[in-house]
Amino acid sequence: MDKGTILVVEDHKDISDMLAAFLAEHGYEVECAYDGREASAFLKEKSYTIILMDLMLPYKSGDLLIEELRTHSDTPVICLSAKSGIETRLEVLKMGADDYILKPFDLDEVLVRIEVVLRRGGILKEHGKENGSNSPLILSCGELKLYLEEHRVEYEGKNVALTAKEMQLLQLFLEHPAKTFTKENLYESVWQNTYCYEDNTINVHLSNLRNKLKKAAGHNYIDTVWGIGYRLKGEQEHDTGCK
C-alpha cells in the first residue's frame, strides 16, 4: 500500500540510503536530496506527504529550508539533528517544524514519529477508521475555515499555512468553541502523551498559531484565560460566529 511520498534531506549518503530503504519497505515512496540547494529545487517542483530533514546541510541550511517552505506549504517536517539542547529543539519548533529526532536514531522510532505526525495532521487515517457520515468536513469561526479532508485553513478565501500541530490545536479550539483548555488538556489531546512538566512546547506552538491567525485576520482568535488556560474568542468579541 502506497502511504505517500517522503523527501529525505540528508547529506550523509549512507544515512539517506538507510532511511530510504527502510521507509520503502514500509509502504512509502522515497526521494532523496543531498544538500539544501537540491532540496529547495525539489520542494519548488512538487509536494510531499512529509519531509525528513537534517539541519546541517551544504549550501542551504535546514532552518532556511523550513522558513522557505512555510511561505507556501504546511507539509509536515521532522528535523534530524545531533544537537540535543532544549534551546535547539525549541528553535526548530519555532521555525515551523513538527517534530525533532535526535541522532543517532532508531529506525523504528523514525517510522512511529512519522506516522504520529501524519495521523495528528489528518493525513494518515487510523486503520479501519473513517470519518463518520455525520462528522463536519469544515470547521469555521467567521471567515476562518478549517477544511478537514483537504487539511488546509483559509481566512476570507486565502490560504493560511499552518504546521500539522498548529492545525490540530486549531481544530481542537474550533470543535469546542466554548471550552477553556488548560496546557495539560492541549498537550494530551494533540501530542497524545502525558503532560508532566512545562518545557515551553505548548507556548511555542500557540504563539506561532496566534501570530499566523492574527496576520491573516487582523485580530486575535485565541484568548489567554489567566490562571486557567486558553480558549477560542467568541462571537461577541470579534463579531463572528463559530461552528
Short mmCIF file of C-alpha atoms in Angstrom, two decimals:
data_model
loop_
_atom_site.label_atom_id
_atom_site.label_comp_id
_atom_site.label_asym_id
_atom_site.label_seq_id
_atom_site.Cartn_x
_atom_site.Cartn_y
_atom_site.Cartn_z
CA MET A 1 0.00 0.00 0.00
CA ASP A 2 1.35 3.41 -1.01
CA LYS A 3 1.27 5.66 2.06
CA GLY A 4 2.62 8.74 0.31
CA THR A 5 5.94 10.27 -0.69
CA ILE A 6 8.66 11.24 1.77
CA LEU A 7 11.51 13.60 0.92
CA VAL A 8 14.67 12.70 2.84
CA VAL A 9 17.09 15.64 3.01
CA GLU A 10 20.37 14.28 4.36
CA ASP A 11 23.92 14.95 3.14
CA HIS A 12 25.34 11.67 4.53
CA LYS A 13 24.55 9.21 1.77
CA ASP A 14 24.75 6.12 3.97
CA ILE A 15 22.15 7.57 6.37
CA SER A 16 19.98 8.68 3.46
CA ASP A 17 20.15 5.26 1.80
CA MET A 18 19.36 3.51 5.08
CA LEU A 19 16.28 5.69 5.66
CA ALA A 20 15.11 5.34 2.07
CA ALA A 21 15.34 1.55 2.08
CA PHE A 22 13.62 1.21 5.45
CA LEU A 23 10.75 3.57 4.62
CA ALA A 24 10.24 1.96 1.21
CA GLU A 25 9.84 -1.40 2.96
CA HIS A 26 7.01 0.14 4.99
CA GLY A 27 4.99 1.38 2.03
CA TYR A 28 6.35 4.87 1.40
CA GLU A 29 7.73 6.24 -1.84
CA VAL A 30 11.01 8.00 -1.02
CA GLU A 31 13.01 10.70 -2.79
CA CYS A 32 16.39 11.92 -1.55
CA ALA A 33 18.13 15.28 -1.66
CA TYR A 34 21.73 15.53 -0.51
CA ASP A 35 22.13 19.27 0.09
CA GLY A 36 19.97 22.30 0.81
CA ARG A 37 20.09 23.70 -2.70
CA GLU A 38 18.90 20.43 -4.22
CA ALA A 39 16.15 20.13 -1.60
CA SER A 40 14.98 23.68 -2.33
CA ALA A 41 14.61 22.82 -6.01
CA PHE A 42 12.68 19.63 -5.19
CA LEU A 43 10.28 21.49 -2.90
CA LYS A 44 9.52 24.07 -5.57
CA GLU A 45 8.72 21.39 -8.15
CA LYS A 46 6.40 19.05 -6.22
CA SER A 47 4.57 18.35 -2.98
CA TYR A 48 5.45 15.65 -0.46
CA THR A 49 3.50 13.89 2.25
CA ILE A 50 6.20 14.61 4.84
CA ILE A 51 9.84 15.72 4.91
CA LEU A 52 12.70 14.29 6.97
CA MET A 53 15.38 16.97 7.10
CA ASP A 54 18.85 17.23 8.57
CA LEU A 55 19.57 20.72 9.90
CA MET A 56 23.26 20.91 8.97
CA LEU A 57 23.27 20.85 5.17
CA PRO A 58 25.67 22.11 2.49
CA TYR A 59 24.75 25.27 0.53
CA LYS A 60 21.50 25.97 2.39
CA SER A 61 20.78 25.00 6.00
CA GLY A 62 17.70 23.16 7.21
CA ASP A 63 16.35 26.19 9.09
CA LEU A 64 16.42 28.28 5.90
CA LEU A 65 14.67 25.48 4.01
CA ILE A 66 11.90 25.33 6.61
CA GLU A 67 11.48 29.11 6.52
CA GLU A 68 11.29 28.98 2.73
CA LEU A 69 8.82 26.07 2.77
CA ARG A 70 6.48 27.71 5.27
CA THR A 71 5.87 30.65 2.94
CA HIS A 72 3.82 28.41 0.66
CA SER A 73 3.23 24.99 2.27
CA ASP A 74 2.15 23.31 5.52
CA THR A 75 3.83 19.99 4.64
CA PRO A 76 4.93 18.32 7.90
CA VAL A 77 8.66 18.47 8.63
CA ILE A 78 10.59 16.26 11.04
CA CYS A 79 14.10 17.50 11.73
CA LEU A 80 17.08 15.20 12.28
CA SER A 81 19.94 16.59 14.32
CA ALA A 82 22.83 15.63 16.57
CA LYS A 83 22.22 18.76 18.68
CA SER A 84 20.49 17.70 21.89
CA GLY A 85 19.92 21.02 23.71
CA ILE A 86 16.36 22.06 24.52
CA GLU A 87 17.10 25.52 23.08
CA THR A 88 17.83 23.93 19.70
CA ARG A 89 14.63 21.88 19.84
CA LEU A 90 12.53 24.92 20.70
CA GLU A 91 14.13 26.97 17.94
CA VAL A 92 13.34 24.19 15.46
CA LEU A 93 9.69 24.21 16.57
CA LYS A 94 9.56 28.00 16.24
CA MET A 95 10.86 27.66 12.67
CA GLY A 96 7.77 25.61 11.84
CA ALA A 97 8.99 22.02 12.23
CA ASP A 98 6.53 19.43 13.54
CA ASP A 99 8.94 17.14 15.38
CA TYR A 100 12.62 16.67 16.21
CA ILE A 101 14.58 13.41 16.23
CA LEU A 102 18.00 13.23 17.85
CA LYS A 103 20.85 11.47 16.07
CA PRO A 104 21.78 8.65 16.30
CA PHE A 105 18.23 7.39 15.94
CA ASP A 106 16.40 4.08 15.88
CA LEU A 107 14.65 3.37 12.56
CA ASP A 108 11.53 2.06 14.24
CA GLU A 109 11.28 5.29 16.22
CA VAL A 110 11.54 7.30 12.99
CA LEU A 111 8.67 5.30 11.50
CA VAL A 112 6.50 5.81 14.58
CA ARG A 113 7.24 9.55 14.69
CA ILE A 114 6.32 9.89 11.00
CA GLU A 115 3.02 8.09 11.44
CA VAL A 116 2.14 10.03 14.61
CA VAL A 117 2.75 13.37 12.85
CA LEU A 118 0.71 12.31 9.82
CA ARG A 119 -2.11 10.97 11.97
CA ARG A 120 -2.28 14.13 14.04
CA GLY A 121 -2.43 16.16 10.85
CA GLY A 122 -5.26 14.04 9.50
CA ILE A 123 -3.10 12.79 6.61
CA LEU A 124 -2.80 9.19 7.75
CA LYS A 125 -6.07 7.56 8.82
CA GLU A 126 -6.21 5.07 11.67
CA HIS A 127 -6.53 1.55 10.24
CA GLY A 128 -10.21 0.64 9.88
CA LYS A 129 -11.47 4.10 10.86
CA GLU A 130 -13.04 6.61 8.54
CA ASN A 131 -14.81 9.90 9.15
CA GLY A 132 -18.40 9.33 10.23
CA SER A 133 -21.09 10.42 7.81
CA ASN A 134 -22.34 12.98 10.36
CA SER A 135 -18.89 14.48 11.02
CA PRO A 136 -18.44 18.04 9.71
CA LEU A 137 -15.99 18.39 6.85
CA ILE A 138 -15.47 22.09 7.52
CA LEU A 139 -15.00 23.80 10.89
CA SER A 140 -15.39 27.56 10.91
CA CYS A 141 -15.32 30.67 13.04
CA GLY A 142 -16.49 33.62 10.98
CA GLU A 143 -14.30 33.83 7.88
CA LEU A 144 -11.75 31.38 9.34
CA LYS A 145 -12.34 27.91 7.88
CA LEU A 146 -10.60 24.59 8.51
CA TYR A 147 -11.16 22.02 5.75
CA LEU A 148 -10.64 18.68 7.47
CA GLU A 149 -10.43 16.39 4.43
CA GLU A 150 -8.18 18.76 2.49
CA HIS A 151 -6.01 19.54 5.53
CA ARG A 152 -5.94 23.29 4.94
CA VAL A 153 -7.01 26.55 6.56
CA GLU A 154 -8.39 29.66 4.88
CA TYR A 155 -9.28 33.15 6.00
CA GLU A 156 -11.55 35.04 3.61
CA GLY A 157 -10.62 32.52 0.91
CA LYS A 158 -6.86 32.98 1.32
CA ASN A 159 -4.66 30.10 2.47
CA VAL A 160 -3.17 30.22 5.97
CA ALA A 161 -0.12 27.95 6.13
CA LEU A 162 -0.03 26.04 9.42
CA THR A 163 2.10 23.15 10.63
CA ALA A 164 0.42 19.85 11.48
CA LYS A 165 0.43 20.56 15.23
CA GLU A 166 -0.82 24.12 14.78
CA MET A 167 -3.68 22.76 12.70
CA GLN A 168 -4.50 20.16 15.35
CA LEU A 169 -4.59 22.86 18.02
CA LEU A 170 -6.88 25.00 15.87
CA GLN A 171 -9.14 22.02 15.18
CA LEU A 172 -9.46 21.39 18.91
CA PHE A 173 -10.48 25.01 19.57
CA LEU A 174 -12.96 25.04 16.67
CA GLU A 175 -14.54 21.75 17.76
CA HIS A 176 -15.06 23.07 21.31
CA PRO A 177 -15.57 26.85 20.94
CA ALA A 178 -16.99 27.30 24.46
CA LYS A 179 -14.28 25.32 26.28
CA THR A 180 -11.27 26.75 28.09
CA PHE A 181 -8.31 24.38 27.66
CA THR A 182 -5.50 24.02 30.16
CA LYS A 183 -2.00 23.38 28.87
CA GLU A 184 -2.42 19.80 30.06
CA ASN A 185 -5.64 19.44 28.01
CA LEU A 186 -3.93 20.74 24.87
CA TYR A 187 -0.76 18.70 25.26
CA GLU A 188 -2.51 15.41 25.97
CA SER A 189 -5.05 15.93 23.15
CA VAL A 190 -2.60 16.97 20.42
CA TRP A 191 0.65 15.30 21.45
CA GLN A 192 -1.21 12.27 22.83
CA ASN A 193 1.19 11.94 25.72
CA THR A 194 1.16 12.62 29.45
CA TYR A 195 1.86 16.23 30.39
CA CYS A 196 4.49 16.06 33.11
CA TYR A 197 6.22 19.44 33.16
CA GLU A 198 6.46 22.79 31.43
CA ASP A 199 9.02 22.60 28.62
CA ASN A 200 7.59 25.56 26.63
CA THR A 201 6.32 23.31 23.81
CA ILE A 202 2.71 24.50 24.14
CA ASN A 203 3.80 28.14 24.39
CA VAL A 204 5.83 27.92 21.19
CA HIS A 205 3.11 26.28 19.10
CA LEU A 206 0.31 28.51 20.45
CA SER A 207 2.39 31.63 19.85
CA ASN A 208 3.06 30.57 16.26
CA LEU A 209 -0.62 29.75 15.69
CA ARG A 210 -1.81 33.03 17.19
CA ASN A 211 0.64 35.08 15.15
CA LYS A 212 -0.34 33.39 11.88
CA LEU A 213 -4.07 33.81 12.51
CA LYS A 214 -3.63 37.44 13.57
CA LYS A 215 -1.55 38.17 10.48
CA ALA A 216 -4.29 36.68 8.28
CA ALA A 217 -7.32 38.13 10.10
CA GLY A 218 -6.02 41.28 11.75
CA HIS A 219 -7.24 40.22 15.19
CA ASN A 220 -6.67 37.50 17.77
CA TYR A 221 -8.60 34.24 17.59
CA ILE A 222 -7.23 32.64 20.78
CA ASP A 223 -7.53 34.22 24.21
CA THR A 224 -5.48 33.58 27.34
CA VAL A 225 -7.67 32.95 30.37
CA TRP A 226 -5.28 33.90 33.14
CA GLY A 227 -4.63 31.18 35.66
CA ILE A 228 -6.58 28.60 33.63
CA GLY A 229 -5.52 28.27 30.00
CA TYR A 230 -6.75 29.20 26.53
CA ARG A 231 -9.99 29.45 24.60
CA LEU A 232 -11.34 30.47 21.21
CA LYS A 233 -12.65 34.02 21.07
CA GLY A 234 -16.43 34.07 20.94
CA GLU A 235 -18.83 35.79 18.58
CA GLN A 236 -19.28 38.80 20.84
CA GLU A 237 -15.55 39.55 20.82
CA HIS A 238 -14.83 39.81 17.12
CA ASP A 239 -18.31 39.71 15.54
CA THR A 240 -18.00 36.26 14.03
CA GLY A 241 -19.89 33.04 14.54
CA CYS A 242 -18.04 29.81 15.33
CA LYS A 243 -19.37 26.40 14.40
#
